CSV table of C-alpha atoms in Angstrom, one decimal:
chain,number,residue,atom,x,y,z
A,1038,MET,CA,-24.0,17.0,-3.3
A,1039,LEU,CA,-20.5,15.8,-2.5
A,1040,LYS,CA,-21.0,16.4,1.2
A,1041,SER,CA,-24.1,14.2,1.3
A,1042,ARG,CA,-22.4,11.6,-0.8
A,1043,LEU,CA,-19.4,11.6,1.6
A,1044,PHE,CA,-21.6,11.1,4.7
A,1045,TYR,CA,-23.6,8.4,3.0
A,1046,LEU,CA,-20.4,6.4,2.2
A,1047,LEU,CA,-18.9,7.0,5.7
A,1048,SER,CA,-22.1,5.7,7.2
A,1049,LYS,CA,-22.6,2.8,4.8
A,1050,TYR,CA,-19.1,1.4,5.4
A,1051,ASN,CA,-18.8,2.6,9.0
A,1052,LEU,CA,-15.6,4.3,7.9
A,1053,ARG,CA,-13.5,6.3,10.4
A,1054,ILE,CA,-11.3,8.9,8.7
A,1055,ASN,CA,-7.6,8.3,9.3
A,1056,SER,CA,-5.9,11.6,10.2
A,1057,ASP,CA,-2.5,9.8,10.2
A,1058,LEU,CA,-2.9,9.4,6.4
A,1059,GLY,CA,-3.9,13.1,6.0
A,1060,GLN,CA,-7.5,12.2,4.9
A,1061,ASN,CA,-9.4,15.4,4.3
A,1062,PHE,CA,-12.0,14.9,1.7
A,1063,LEU,CA,-12.8,17.7,-0.8
A,1064,ILE,CA,-16.6,18.3,-0.7
A,1065,VAL,CA,-17.0,21.3,-3.1
A,1066,ASP,CA,-18.1,20.3,-6.6
A,1067,ASP,CA,-17.0,23.6,-8.2
A,1068,ILE,CA,-13.4,23.2,-7.1
A,1069,ILE,CA,-13.2,19.7,-8.6
A,1070,LYS,CA,-14.8,21.1,-11.8
A,1071,ARG,CA,-12.1,23.9,-12.0
A,1072,GLU,CA,-9.3,21.3,-11.4
A,1073,ILE,CA,-10.6,19.3,-14.4
A,1074,GLU,CA,-10.8,22.5,-16.5
A,1075,ARG,CA,-7.3,23.6,-15.6
A,1076,ALA,CA,-5.9,20.2,-16.4
A,1077,GLU,CA,-7.2,20.5,-20.0
A,1078,ILE,CA,-7.4,16.7,-20.3
A,1079,LYS,CA,-7.5,15.3,-23.8
A,1080,ALA,CA,-9.3,12.1,-24.7
A,1081,ASN,CA,-6.1,10.3,-25.5
A,1082,GLU,CA,-4.3,11.3,-22.3
A,1083,THR,CA,-3.5,9.3,-19.1
A,1084,VAL,CA,-3.9,10.9,-15.7
A,1085,LEU,CA,-2.2,10.1,-12.5
A,1086,GLU,CA,-4.0,10.7,-9.2
A,1087,ILE,CA,-2.5,10.4,-5.7
A,1088,GLY,CA,-4.9,9.7,-2.9
A,1089,PRO,CA,-8.2,9.2,-4.6
A,1090,GLY,CA,-10.0,8.9,-1.3
A,1091,LEU,CA,-13.7,8.1,-1.9
A,1092,GLY,CA,-13.3,8.7,-5.7
A,1093,PHE,CA,-15.0,12.1,-6.1
A,1094,LEU,CA,-12.2,13.6,-8.3
A,1095,THR,CA,-11.4,10.2,-9.8
A,1096,ASP,CA,-15.0,9.8,-11.1
A,1097,GLU,CA,-14.8,13.1,-12.9
A,1098,LEU,CA,-11.3,12.4,-14.3
A,1099,SER,CA,-12.6,9.1,-15.7
A,1100,LYS,CA,-15.1,11.1,-17.9
A,1101,TYR,CA,-12.3,12.9,-19.7
A,1102,ALA,CA,-9.2,10.8,-19.7
A,1103,LYS,CA,-8.3,7.7,-21.7
A,1104,LYS,CA,-6.9,6.1,-18.5
A,1105,VAL,CA,-6.6,7.1,-14.9
A,1106,TYR,CA,-4.2,5.6,-12.5
A,1107,ALA,CA,-5.2,6.3,-8.9
A,1108,VAL,CA,-2.7,5.4,-6.1
A,1109,GLU,CA,-4.3,4.8,-2.7
A,1110,LYS,CA,-2.5,3.6,0.4
A,1111,ASP,CA,-5.5,2.9,2.6
A,1112,SER,CA,-6.8,-0.6,2.0
A,1113,ARG,CA,-10.3,0.3,3.3
A,1114,LEU,CA,-10.6,3.0,0.7
A,1115,VAL,CA,-9.4,0.7,-2.1
A,1116,GLU,CA,-12.1,-1.8,-1.2
A,1117,ILE,CA,-14.8,0.9,-1.2
A,1118,LEU,CA,-13.7,2.3,-4.5
A,1119,GLN,CA,-13.8,-1.2,-6.1
A,1120,LYS,CA,-17.3,-1.7,-4.7
A,1121,GLU,CA,-18.8,1.7,-5.4
A,1122,TYR,CA,-17.6,2.3,-8.9
A,1123,SER,CA,-17.6,0.4,-12.2
A,1124,TRP,CA,-15.0,2.4,-14.1
A,1125,GLU,CA,-13.6,0.8,-17.2
A,1126,ASN,CA,-10.7,3.2,-17.6
A,1127,VAL,CA,-9.6,3.6,-14.0
A,1128,GLU,CA,-6.9,1.4,-12.4
A,1129,ILE,CA,-6.6,1.6,-8.6
A,1130,ILE,CA,-3.0,1.0,-7.4
A,1131,HIS,CA,-2.9,-0.1,-3.8
A,1132,GLY,CA,0.3,1.2,-2.4
A,1133,ASP,CA,2.4,4.0,-1.0
A,1134,ALA,CA,2.8,6.7,-3.6
A,1135,LEU,CA,6.3,7.5,-2.3
A,1136,LYS,CA,7.4,3.9,-3.0
A,1137,VAL,CA,5.5,2.6,-6.1
A,1138,GLU,CA,6.9,3.1,-9.6
A,1139,PHE,CA,4.3,5.2,-11.4
A,1140,PRO,CA,3.0,3.9,-14.8
A,1141,GLN,CA,3.5,6.2,-17.8
A,1142,PHE,CA,1.2,9.2,-17.6
A,1143,ASP,CA,0.6,12.5,-19.3
A,1144,LYS,CA,-0.8,14.7,-16.5
A,1145,ILE,CA,-1.3,14.7,-12.7
A,1146,VAL,CA,-4.5,15.9,-11.0
A,1147,SER,CA,-4.6,15.3,-7.2
A,1148,ASN,CA,-5.8,16.6,-3.9
A,1149,LEU,CA,-2.6,15.5,-2.2
A,1150,PRO,CA,-2.2,14.0,1.3
A,1151,TYR,CA,-0.6,17.0,2.9
A,1152,GLN,CA,2.0,15.2,5.0
A,1153,ILE,CA,3.7,13.8,1.9
A,1154,SER,CA,3.7,17.1,0.0
A,1155,SER,CA,7.4,17.6,-0.2
A,1156,PRO,CA,8.7,14.1,-1.1
A,1157,ILE,CA,5.8,13.5,-3.6
A,1158,THR,CA,6.5,16.8,-5.3
A,1159,PHE,CA,10.2,15.9,-5.7
A,1160,LYS,CA,9.2,12.5,-7.0
A,1161,PHE,CA,6.9,14.1,-9.6
A,1162,LEU,CA,9.8,16.2,-10.9
A,1163,LYS,CA,11.7,13.0,-11.8
A,1164,TYR,CA,9.0,12.1,-14.3
A,1165,ASP,CA,8.2,13.6,-17.7
A,1166,PHE,CA,4.7,15.0,-17.8
A,1167,LYS,CA,2.7,17.8,-19.5
A,1168,LYS,CA,1.0,19.5,-16.6
A,1169,ALA,CA,0.0,18.9,-13.0
A,1170,VAL,CA,-2.9,20.4,-11.1
A,1171,LEU,CA,-2.4,19.9,-7.4
A,1172,ILE,CA,-3.9,21.0,-4.1
A,1173,TYR,CA,-1.5,21.7,-1.3
A,1174,GLN,CA,-1.6,23.5,2.1
A,1175,LEU,CA,-1.5,27.2,1.4
A,1176,GLU,CA,1.8,27.8,3.2
A,1177,PHE,CA,3.5,25.0,1.2
A,1178,ALA,CA,2.1,26.4,-2.1
A,1179,GLN,CA,3.4,29.8,-1.2
A,1180,ARG,CA,6.9,28.4,-0.7
A,1181,MET,CA,6.6,26.7,-4.1
A,1182,ILE,CA,6.1,30.0,-5.9
A,1183,ALA,CA,8.4,32.2,-3.8
A,1184,LYS,CA,11.1,34.2,-5.5
A,1185,PRO,CA,14.6,35.2,-4.3
A,1186,GLY,CA,14.3,37.7,-1.4
A,1187,ASP,CA,10.8,36.5,-0.4
A,1188,LYS,CA,10.3,35.3,3.2
A,1189,ASN,CA,9.0,32.0,1.8
A,1190,TYR,CA,11.9,31.4,-0.5
A,1191,SER,CA,13.3,28.0,0.4
A,1192,ARG,CA,14.9,24.8,-0.9
A,1193,LEU,CA,11.5,23.8,-2.2
A,1194,SER,CA,11.2,27.0,-4.2
A,1195,VAL,CA,14.6,26.4,-5.8
A,1196,MET,CA,14.2,22.7,-6.6
A,1197,VAL,CA,10.7,23.1,-8.1
A,1198,GLN,CA,11.4,26.3,-10.1
A,1199,ALA,CA,14.7,24.9,-11.5
A,1200,LYS,CA,12.6,22.3,-13.4
A,1201,ALA,CA,9.1,23.8,-13.7
A,1202,ASP,CA,6.9,26.9,-14.1
A,1203,VAL,CA,4.7,27.0,-11.1
A,1204,GLU,CA,1.6,29.1,-10.5
A,1205,LEU,CA,-0.8,29.5,-7.5
A,1206,VAL,CA,-4.2,29.8,-9.2
A,1207,GLU,CA,-6.7,29.5,-6.4
A,1208,ARG,CA,-6.9,29.7,-2.6
A,1209,ILE,CA,-9.3,27.3,-0.9
A,1210,GLY,CA,-10.8,27.9,2.5
A,1211,ARG,CA,-10.6,25.0,5.0
A,1212,GLY,CA,-14.4,24.7,4.9
A,1213,ALA,CA,-14.1,23.1,1.5
A,1214,PHE,CA,-12.9,19.8,3.2
A,1215,TYR,CA,-14.2,17.3,5.6
A,1216,PRO,CA,-13.0,17.0,8.2
A,1217,LYS,CA,-12.0,20.6,8.2
A,1218,PRO,CA,-8.2,21.0,8.2
A,1219,LYS,CA,-6.4,23.5,10.5
A,1220,VAL,CA,-5.1,25.6,7.5
A,1221,ASP,CA,-6.3,26.9,4.2
A,1222,SER,CA,-5.2,25.3,0.9
A,1223,ALA,CA,-4.3,26.3,-2.6
A,1224,VAL,CA,-4.4,25.0,-6.1
A,1225,ILE,CA,-1.0,24.9,-7.9
A,1226,VAL,CA,-0.5,24.4,-11.6
A,1227,LEU,CA,2.9,22.9,-12.5
A,1228,LYS,CA,4.3,22.7,-16.0
A,1229,LEU,CA,7.7,21.3,-16.7
A,1230,LYS,CA,10.1,23.6,-18.5
A,1231,PRO,CA,11.6,22.4,-21.9
A,1232,LYS,CA,14.5,20.2,-21.2
A,1233,GLU,CA,17.0,22.8,-22.4
A,1234,GLU,CA,15.7,25.3,-19.9
A,1235,GLN,CA,15.7,23.0,-16.9
A,1236,ILE,CA,18.6,23.5,-14.4
A,1237,GLU,CA,19.9,20.4,-12.7
A,1238,LEU,CA,21.0,21.2,-9.2
A,1239,ASP,CA,22.9,19.2,-6.6
A,1240,GLU,CA,20.4,18.5,-3.9
A,1241,ARG,CA,23.2,18.3,-1.2
A,1242,LEU,CA,24.3,21.8,-2.1
A,1243,VAL,CA,20.8,23.3,-2.0
A,1244,LYS,CA,20.1,21.6,1.3
A,1245,ALA,CA,23.5,22.8,2.8
A,1246,LEU,CA,22.8,26.4,1.7
A,1247,PHE,CA,19.2,26.6,2.9
A,1248,GLN,CA,20.1,25.0,6.3
A,1249,HIS,CA,21.2,28.6,7.0
A,1250,ARG,CA,19.1,30.7,4.7
A,1251,ARG,CA,19.7,34.1,6.3
A,1252,LYS,CA,23.5,33.7,6.4
A,1253,LYS,CA,25.9,34.7,3.7
A,1254,ALA,CA,26.5,31.9,1.2
A,1255,SER,CA,30.1,31.3,2.1
A,1256,LYS,CA,29.2,31.2,5.9
A,1257,ALA,CA,26.2,28.9,5.3
A,1258,LEU,CA,28.4,26.3,3.4
A,1259,LYS,CA,31.1,26.5,6.1
A,1260,ASP,CA,28.5,25.7,8.7
A,1261,SER,CA,27.0,22.9,6.6
A,1262,TYR,CA,30.2,21.3,5.2
A,1263,HIS,CA,29.2,17.9,6.5
A,1264,MET,CA,26.2,17.9,4.2
A,1265,LEU,CA,28.5,18.1,1.2
A,1266,GLY,CA,30.2,14.9,2.3
A,1267,LEU,CA,33.3,16.5,3.7
A,1268,THR,CA,35.0,15.2,6.8
A,1269,LYS,CA,36.1,17.6,9.5
A,1270,GLU,CA,39.8,17.1,8.5
A,1271,LYS,CA,39.1,17.7,4.9
A,1272,PHE,CA,37.1,20.8,5.7
A,1273,LYS,CA,39.9,22.3,7.7
A,1274,GLU,CA,42.2,21.8,4.6
A,1275,ILE,CA,40.0,23.6,2.2
A,1276,ARG,CA,37.8,26.0,4.2
A,1277,GLU,CA,39.3,29.1,2.6
A,1278,ILE,CA,37.9,28.0,-0.8
A,1279,PHE,CA,34.4,28.8,0.5
A,1280,ASP,CA,35.3,32.4,0.7
A,1281,LYS,CA,36.1,32.4,-3.0
A,1282,ILE,CA,32.8,31.0,-4.2
A,1283,PRO,CA,30.7,33.1,-6.6
A,1284,HIS,CA,28.2,35.3,-4.7
A,1285,ALA,CA,29.9,34.5,-1.4
A,1286,GLU,CA,28.6,37.7,0.2
A,1287,LYS,CA,25.0,37.2,-0.8
A,1288,ARG,CA,22.5,36.0,1.7
A,1289,VAL,CA,21.2,32.5,0.8
A,1290,PHE,CA,17.6,33.6,0.6
A,1291,GLN,CA,18.6,36.2,-2.0
A,1292,LEU,CA,20.4,33.7,-4.4
A,1293,SER,CA,18.7,33.0,-7.7
A,1294,ILE,CA,18.7,29.5,-9.1
A,1295,GLU,CA,21.3,30.6,-11.7
A,1296,GLU,CA,23.6,31.9,-8.9
A,1297,ILE,CA,23.2,28.6,-7.0
A,1298,LYS,CA,24.3,26.8,-10.2
A,1299,ASP,CA,27.3,29.1,-10.4
A,1300,ILE,CA,28.3,28.0,-6.9
A,1301,GLU,CA,27.8,24.4,-7.8
A,1302,GLU,CA,30.0,24.6,-10.9
A,1303,PHE,CA,32.7,26.4,-8.9
A,1304,LEU,CA,32.7,23.6,-6.2
A,1305,ARG,CA,32.8,20.9,-8.9
A,1306,LYS,CA,35.8,22.6,-10.5
A,1307,GLU,CA,37.5,22.6,-7.1
A,1308,GLN,CA,36.5,19.0,-6.8
A,1309,ILE,CA,34.5,19.6,-3.6
A,1310,LEU,CA,31.4,18.3,-5.2
A,1311,SER,CA,31.7,15.2,-7.3
């Protein structure tokens, strides 16, 4: 059904799909149904959607949510959405999701443009929300859920899991989209941890460490001192301090979030991080 609807709209508006904007349209009804079910949308809740495309998911969201905010960058798609649908509870926001200030919302449900996966995820984590149901590239999703010691454990794993519980709930073959992407995808369910359980991490430190994820923590920071805002001269003065950090001999990819926080607190005490 969605596939025929897609081709109808592409033909009707003589629409060429813009690969630069990561436009791969989900054409499997059951996947959209499961996204809605997992989101557990209540009648009084507001939902944020990034990249509504031709409105297939948006239309379903509108049946359950009190309000839907759909952020779309492509002006051609904004025009089609406004012509094709007569939603009373959907507001289309024409703009770049990485730049616009999001209105207040309760949940996020999106088939994300894959090329903005990392920055949009970090942006989500700056907002307070109940749950997010998101489709990512499979490899990106695997990095989100990776644990210390895993081959996919990365800066992304640390920054996401410091704030939220994250679960990969479904793998999606590339044939579920048109045009067919080069990789498989996955559905991620993201729930923010209670405020008292969230761990605030210095992004500069996490970046500096994972720049050299297979090195020992002390060596990784020595090799990335500039990412901590240190000049070459200052680094020469204090380089021995990095040998005294907690967990100095552990490989970066083996460090837990709590251990990274230990390192951060030590560096703050030594006034290396401000």
